[in-house]
XYZ file of N, CA, C and O in Angstrom:
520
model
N -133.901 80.667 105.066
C -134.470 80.935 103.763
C -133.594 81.952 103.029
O -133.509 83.085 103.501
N -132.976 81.652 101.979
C -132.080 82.646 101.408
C -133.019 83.421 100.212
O -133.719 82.973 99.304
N -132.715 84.700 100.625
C -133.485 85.698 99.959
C -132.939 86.310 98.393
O -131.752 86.609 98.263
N -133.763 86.438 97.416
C -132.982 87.514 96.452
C -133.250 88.490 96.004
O -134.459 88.721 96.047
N -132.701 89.175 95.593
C -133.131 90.923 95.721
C -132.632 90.998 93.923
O -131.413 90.962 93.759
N -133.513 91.099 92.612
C -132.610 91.581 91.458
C -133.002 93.283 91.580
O -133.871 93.694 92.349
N -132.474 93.859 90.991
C -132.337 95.211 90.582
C -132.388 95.386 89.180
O -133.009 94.673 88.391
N -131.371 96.851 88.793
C -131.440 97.398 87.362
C -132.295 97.295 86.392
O -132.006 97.425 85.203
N -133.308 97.074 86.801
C -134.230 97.123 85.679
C -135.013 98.597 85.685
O -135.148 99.473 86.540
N -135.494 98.423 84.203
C -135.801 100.098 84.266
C -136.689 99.936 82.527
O -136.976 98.908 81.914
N -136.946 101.543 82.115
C -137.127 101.158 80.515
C -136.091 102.156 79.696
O -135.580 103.228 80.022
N -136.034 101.674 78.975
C -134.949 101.945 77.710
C -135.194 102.115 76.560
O -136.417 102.159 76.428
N -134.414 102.301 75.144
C -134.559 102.345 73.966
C -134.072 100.956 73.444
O -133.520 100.169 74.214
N -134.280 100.667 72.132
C -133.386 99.756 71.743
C -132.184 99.714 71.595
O -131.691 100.836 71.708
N -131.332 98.788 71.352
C -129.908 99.424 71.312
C -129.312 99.900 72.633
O -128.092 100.025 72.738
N -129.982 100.118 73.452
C -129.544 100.274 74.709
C -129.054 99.179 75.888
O -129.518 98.039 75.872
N -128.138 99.576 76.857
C -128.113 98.364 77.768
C -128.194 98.625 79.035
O -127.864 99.725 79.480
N -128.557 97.835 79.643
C -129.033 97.249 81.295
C -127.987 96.341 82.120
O -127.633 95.383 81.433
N -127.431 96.366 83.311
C -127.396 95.987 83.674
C -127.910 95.360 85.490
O -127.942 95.941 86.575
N -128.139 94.381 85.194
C -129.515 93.705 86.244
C -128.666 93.001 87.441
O -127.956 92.210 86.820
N -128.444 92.901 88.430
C -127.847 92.082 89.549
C -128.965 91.716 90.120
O -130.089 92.201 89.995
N -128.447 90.459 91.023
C -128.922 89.687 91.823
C -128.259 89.475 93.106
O -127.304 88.753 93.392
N -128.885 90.166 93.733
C -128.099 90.094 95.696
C -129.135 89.007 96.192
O -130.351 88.970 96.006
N -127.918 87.719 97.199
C -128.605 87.198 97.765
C -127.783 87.371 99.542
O -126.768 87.830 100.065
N -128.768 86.812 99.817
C -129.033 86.541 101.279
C -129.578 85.771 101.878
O -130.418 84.984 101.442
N -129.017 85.913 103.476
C -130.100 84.673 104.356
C -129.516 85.191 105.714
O -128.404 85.697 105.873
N -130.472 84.971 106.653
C -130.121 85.813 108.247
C -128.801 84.811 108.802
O -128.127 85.384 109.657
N -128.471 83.827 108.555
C -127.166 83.396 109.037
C -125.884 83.317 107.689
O -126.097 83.514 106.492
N -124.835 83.042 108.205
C -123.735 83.704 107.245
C -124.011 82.559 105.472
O -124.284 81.392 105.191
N -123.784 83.544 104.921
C -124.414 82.820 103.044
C -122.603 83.313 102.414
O -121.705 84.150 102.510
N -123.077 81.896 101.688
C -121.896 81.621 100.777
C -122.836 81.309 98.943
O -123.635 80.469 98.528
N -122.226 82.368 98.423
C -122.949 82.638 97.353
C -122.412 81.113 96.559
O -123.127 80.337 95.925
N -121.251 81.020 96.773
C -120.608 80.034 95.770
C -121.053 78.573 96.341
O -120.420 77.770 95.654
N -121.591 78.092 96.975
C -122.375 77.171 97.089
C -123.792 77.253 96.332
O -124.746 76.826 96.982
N -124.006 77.656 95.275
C -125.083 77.972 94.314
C -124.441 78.102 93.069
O -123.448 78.810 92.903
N -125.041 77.367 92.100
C -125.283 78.165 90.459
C -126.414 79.002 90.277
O -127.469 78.677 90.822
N -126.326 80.399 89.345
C -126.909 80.747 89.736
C -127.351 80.930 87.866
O -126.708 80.741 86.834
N -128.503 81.302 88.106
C -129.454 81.295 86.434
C -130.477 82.637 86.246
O -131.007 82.816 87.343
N -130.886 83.502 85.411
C -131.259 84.327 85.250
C -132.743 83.661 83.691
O -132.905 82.891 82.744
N -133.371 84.699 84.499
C -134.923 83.748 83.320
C -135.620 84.922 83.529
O -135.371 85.758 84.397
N -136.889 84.974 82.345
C -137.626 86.039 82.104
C -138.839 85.365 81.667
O -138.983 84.253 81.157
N -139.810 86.408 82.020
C -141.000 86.146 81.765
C -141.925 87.658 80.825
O -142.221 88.733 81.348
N -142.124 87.341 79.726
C -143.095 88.260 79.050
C -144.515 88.290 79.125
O -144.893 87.120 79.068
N -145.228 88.859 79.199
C -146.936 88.989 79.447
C -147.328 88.098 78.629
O -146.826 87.927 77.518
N -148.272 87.441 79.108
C -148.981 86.351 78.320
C -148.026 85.311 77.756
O -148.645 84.500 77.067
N -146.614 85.048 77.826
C -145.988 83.868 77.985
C -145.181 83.370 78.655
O -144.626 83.992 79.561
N -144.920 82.107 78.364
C -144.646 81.422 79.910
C -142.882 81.999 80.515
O -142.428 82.924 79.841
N -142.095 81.561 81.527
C -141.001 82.062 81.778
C -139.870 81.116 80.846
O -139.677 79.904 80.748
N -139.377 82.066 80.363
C -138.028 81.394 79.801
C -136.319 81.531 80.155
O -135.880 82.611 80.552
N -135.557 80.525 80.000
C -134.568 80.408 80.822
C -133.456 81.143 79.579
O -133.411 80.908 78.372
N -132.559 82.168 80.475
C -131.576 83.264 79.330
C -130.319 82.459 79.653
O -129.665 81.818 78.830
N -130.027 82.591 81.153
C -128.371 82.024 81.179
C -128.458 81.315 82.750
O -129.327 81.036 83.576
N -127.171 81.231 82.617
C -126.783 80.164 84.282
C -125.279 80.412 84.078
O -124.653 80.793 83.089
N -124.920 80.101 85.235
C -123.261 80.220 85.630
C -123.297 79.605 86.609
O -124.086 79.777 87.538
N -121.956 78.344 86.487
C -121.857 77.681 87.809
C -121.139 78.628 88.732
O -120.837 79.802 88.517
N -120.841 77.609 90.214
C -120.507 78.180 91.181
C -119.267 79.139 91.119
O -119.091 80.231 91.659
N -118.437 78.373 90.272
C -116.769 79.349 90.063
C -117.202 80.076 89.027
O -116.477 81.067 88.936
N -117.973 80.069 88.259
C -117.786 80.952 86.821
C -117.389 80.343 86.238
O -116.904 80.860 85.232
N -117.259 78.758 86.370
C -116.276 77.999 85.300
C -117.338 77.660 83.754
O -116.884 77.581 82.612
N -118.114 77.579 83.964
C -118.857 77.177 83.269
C -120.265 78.587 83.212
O -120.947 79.033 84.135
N -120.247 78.985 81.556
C -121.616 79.690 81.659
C -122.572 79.281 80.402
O -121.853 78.873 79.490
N -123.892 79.254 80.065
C -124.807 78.923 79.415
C -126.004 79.805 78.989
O -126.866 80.091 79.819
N -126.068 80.201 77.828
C -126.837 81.181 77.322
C -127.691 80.656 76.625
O -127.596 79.510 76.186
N -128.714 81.483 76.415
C -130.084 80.682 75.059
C -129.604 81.499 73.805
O -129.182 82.642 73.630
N -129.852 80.419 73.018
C -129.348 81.115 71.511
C -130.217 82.680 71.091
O -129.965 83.221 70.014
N -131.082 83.203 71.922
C -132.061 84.476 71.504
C -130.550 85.390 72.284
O -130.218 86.400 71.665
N -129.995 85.161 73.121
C -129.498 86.053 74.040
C -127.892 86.350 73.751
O -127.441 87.366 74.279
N -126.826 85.387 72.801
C -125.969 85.161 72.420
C -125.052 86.375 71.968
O -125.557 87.210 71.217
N -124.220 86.469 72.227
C -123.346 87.879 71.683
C -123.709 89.112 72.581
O -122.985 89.991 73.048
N -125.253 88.867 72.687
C -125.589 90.165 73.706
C -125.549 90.592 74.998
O -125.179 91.682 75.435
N -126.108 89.299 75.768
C -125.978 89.136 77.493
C -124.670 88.581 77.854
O -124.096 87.671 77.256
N -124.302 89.138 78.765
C -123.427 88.337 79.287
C -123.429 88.360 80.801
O -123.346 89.313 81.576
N -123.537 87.142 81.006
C -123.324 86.284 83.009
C -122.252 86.490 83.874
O -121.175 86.241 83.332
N -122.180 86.823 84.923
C -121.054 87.174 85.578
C -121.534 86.774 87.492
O -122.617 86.464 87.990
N -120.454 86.932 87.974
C -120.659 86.676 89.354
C -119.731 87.357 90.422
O -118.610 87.713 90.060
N -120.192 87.586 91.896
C -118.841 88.350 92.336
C -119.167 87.468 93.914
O -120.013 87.866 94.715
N -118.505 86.509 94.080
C -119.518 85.863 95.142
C -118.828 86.306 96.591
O -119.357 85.816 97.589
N -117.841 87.074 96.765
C -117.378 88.207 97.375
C -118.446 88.695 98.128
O -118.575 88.650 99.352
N -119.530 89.372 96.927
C -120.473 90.328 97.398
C -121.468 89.744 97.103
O -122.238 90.575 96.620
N -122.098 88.363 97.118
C -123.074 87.600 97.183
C -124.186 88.296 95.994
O -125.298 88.784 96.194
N -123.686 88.190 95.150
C -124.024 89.334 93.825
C -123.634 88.711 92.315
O -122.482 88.845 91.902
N -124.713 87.981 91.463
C -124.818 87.476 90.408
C -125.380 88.934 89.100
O -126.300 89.644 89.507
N -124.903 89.201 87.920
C -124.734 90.066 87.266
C -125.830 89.446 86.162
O -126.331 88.357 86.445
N -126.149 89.984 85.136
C -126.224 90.046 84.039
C -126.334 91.457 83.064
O -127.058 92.439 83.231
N -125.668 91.271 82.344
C -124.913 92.834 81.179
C -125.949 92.480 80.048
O -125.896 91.606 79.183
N -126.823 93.344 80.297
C -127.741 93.449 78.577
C -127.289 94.152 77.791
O -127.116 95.297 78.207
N -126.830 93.854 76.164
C -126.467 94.908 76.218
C -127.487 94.847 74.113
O -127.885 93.752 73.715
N -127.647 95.909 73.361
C -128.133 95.567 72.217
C -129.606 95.065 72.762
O -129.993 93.914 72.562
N -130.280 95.910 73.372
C -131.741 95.423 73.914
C -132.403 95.556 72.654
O -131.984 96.176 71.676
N -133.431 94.945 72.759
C -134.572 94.871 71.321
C -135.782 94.803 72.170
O -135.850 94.130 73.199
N -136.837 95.613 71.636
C -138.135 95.066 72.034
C -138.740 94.236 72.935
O -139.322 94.508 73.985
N -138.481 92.942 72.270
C -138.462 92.180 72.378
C -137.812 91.112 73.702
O -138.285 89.985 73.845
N -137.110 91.437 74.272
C -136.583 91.619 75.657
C -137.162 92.195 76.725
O -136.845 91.975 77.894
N -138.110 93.019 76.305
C -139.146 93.583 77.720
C -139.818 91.984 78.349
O -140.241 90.951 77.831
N -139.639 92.453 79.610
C -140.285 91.450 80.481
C -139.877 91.043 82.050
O -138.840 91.532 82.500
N -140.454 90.402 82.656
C -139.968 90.519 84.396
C -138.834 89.699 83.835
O -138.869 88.888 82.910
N -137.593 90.164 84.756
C -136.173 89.285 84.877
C -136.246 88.921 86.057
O -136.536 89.796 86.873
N -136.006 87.498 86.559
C -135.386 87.075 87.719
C -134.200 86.118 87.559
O -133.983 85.289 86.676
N -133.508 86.440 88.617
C -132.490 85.158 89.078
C -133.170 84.245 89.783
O -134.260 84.422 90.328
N -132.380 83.048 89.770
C -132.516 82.111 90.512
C -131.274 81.509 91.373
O -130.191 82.094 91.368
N -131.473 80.355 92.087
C -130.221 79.891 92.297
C -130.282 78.145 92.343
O -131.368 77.570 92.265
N -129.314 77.584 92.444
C -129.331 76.295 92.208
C -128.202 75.191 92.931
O -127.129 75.150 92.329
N -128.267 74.651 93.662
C -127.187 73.809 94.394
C -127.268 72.723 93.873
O -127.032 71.947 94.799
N -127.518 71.923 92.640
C -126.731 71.236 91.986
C -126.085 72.210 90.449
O -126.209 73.344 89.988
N -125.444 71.059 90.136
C -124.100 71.819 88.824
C -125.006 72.185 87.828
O -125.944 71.388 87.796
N -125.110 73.237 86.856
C -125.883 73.660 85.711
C -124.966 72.492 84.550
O -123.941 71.818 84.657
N -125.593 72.632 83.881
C -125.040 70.885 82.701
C -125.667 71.885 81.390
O -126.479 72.794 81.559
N -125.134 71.512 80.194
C -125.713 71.914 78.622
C -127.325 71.106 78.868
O -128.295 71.579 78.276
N -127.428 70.376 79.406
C -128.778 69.398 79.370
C -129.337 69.841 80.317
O -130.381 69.215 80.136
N -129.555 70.484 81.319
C -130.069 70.617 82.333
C -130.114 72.712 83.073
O -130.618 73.319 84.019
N -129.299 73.000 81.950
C -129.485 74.391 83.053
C -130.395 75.568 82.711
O -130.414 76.721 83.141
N -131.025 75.032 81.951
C -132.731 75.817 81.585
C -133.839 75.385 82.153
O -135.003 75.783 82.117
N -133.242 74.409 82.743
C -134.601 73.573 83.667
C -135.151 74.167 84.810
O -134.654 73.600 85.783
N -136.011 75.119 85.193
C -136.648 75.978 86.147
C -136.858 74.797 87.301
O -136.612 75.260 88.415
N -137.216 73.509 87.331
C -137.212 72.746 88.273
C -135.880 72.488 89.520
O -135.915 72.214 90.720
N -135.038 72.673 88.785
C -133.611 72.501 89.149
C -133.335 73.785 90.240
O -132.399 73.924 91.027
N -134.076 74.345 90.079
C -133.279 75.985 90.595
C -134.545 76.232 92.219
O -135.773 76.321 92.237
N -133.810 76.259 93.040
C -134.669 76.137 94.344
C -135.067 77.234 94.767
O -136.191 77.288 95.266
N -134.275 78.370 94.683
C -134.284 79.793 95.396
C -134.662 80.861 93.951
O -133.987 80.982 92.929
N -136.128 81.624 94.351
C -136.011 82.739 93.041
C -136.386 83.972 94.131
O -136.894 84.043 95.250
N -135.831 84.899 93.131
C -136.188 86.079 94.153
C -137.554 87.000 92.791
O -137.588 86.678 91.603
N -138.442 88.044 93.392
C -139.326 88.500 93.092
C -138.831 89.080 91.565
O -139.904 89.500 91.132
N -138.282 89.222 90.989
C -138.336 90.117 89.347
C -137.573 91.260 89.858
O -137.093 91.620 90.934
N -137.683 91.837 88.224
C -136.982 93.237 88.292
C -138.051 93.432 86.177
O -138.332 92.682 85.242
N -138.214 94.915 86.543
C -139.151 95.042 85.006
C -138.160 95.363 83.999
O -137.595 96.430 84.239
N -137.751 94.742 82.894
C -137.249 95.438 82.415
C -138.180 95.941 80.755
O -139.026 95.162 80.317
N -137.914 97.101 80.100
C -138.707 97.379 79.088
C -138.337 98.282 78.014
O -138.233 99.497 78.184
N -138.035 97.383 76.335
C -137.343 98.366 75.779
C -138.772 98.758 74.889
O -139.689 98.036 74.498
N -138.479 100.535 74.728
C -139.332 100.369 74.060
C -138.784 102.514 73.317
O -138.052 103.417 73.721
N -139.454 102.356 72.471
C -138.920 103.600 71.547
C -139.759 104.344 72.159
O -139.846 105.539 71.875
C-alpha cells in the first residue's frame, strides 16, 4: 500500500506563498516515477477540485485555469517527493490540499479526473486569511 504524507500547509495572508509537498511511500522499495502525480483541494461545503498533475518525467504538467500563473507543479522523484509552489494566495484558496497519484498518463482530457488517481494521502490545511 503506498502511503502519502502532504505537508506545508499552514495559514497565511494574501499575497503570500506556500509551499506544500507530497512524500510517498510503501514498506518495499517505491519508485515515485512510476506514478503521475496530481494535487486537488477541497473547501468546506464544496466538493474536491482538481488544481494540477504532472506526469511521471515532468514532461508534461496541467493546471486549472483558477490556479494559472500562480501554482506551480514540480517533482523530485529522487526523493519520492511531488511539490506544489503557491504562490499570490487569495482567500479563496483556503482549503484541505491533497496529492494524489496515478499510474496511467495524465492527458488535457483526463487529468482532473479524481477517478483516475488510485493513491491519496490524508490533506494538509491550508488557509489564507487577513
Amino acid at each position: 500500500q503506498v502511503q502519502l504524507v502532504e505537508s506545508g500547509g499552514g495559514l497565511v495572508q494574501p499575497g503570500d506563498s506556500l509551499r506544500l509537498s507530497c512524500t510517498a511511500s510503501r514498506f518495499d522499495p517505491f519508485e515515485l516515477d512510476a506514478y503521475a502525480v496530481g494535487w486537488f483541494r477541497q473547501a468546506p461545503g464544496k466538493g474536491r477540485e482538481a488544481i494540477s498533475s504532472i506526469s511521471k518525467s515532468a514532461g508534461r504538467k496541467y493546471y486549472a485555469d483558477f490556479v494559472k500563473g500562480r501554482f506551480t507543479i514540480s517533482r523530485d522523484n529522487d526523493k519520492s517527493t511531488a511539490y506544489l509552489q503557491m504562490d499570490n494566495l487569495k482567500p479563496e484558496d483556503s482549503a484541505i490540499y491533497y496529492c494524489a497519484l496515478r499510474s496511467s498518463m495524465p492527458g488535457a482530457s483526463n487529468w482532473w479526473d479524481e477517478v483516475e488517481y488510485e493513491h491519496w494521502g490524508q490533506g494538509t490545511q491550508v488557509t489564507v486569511s487577513s
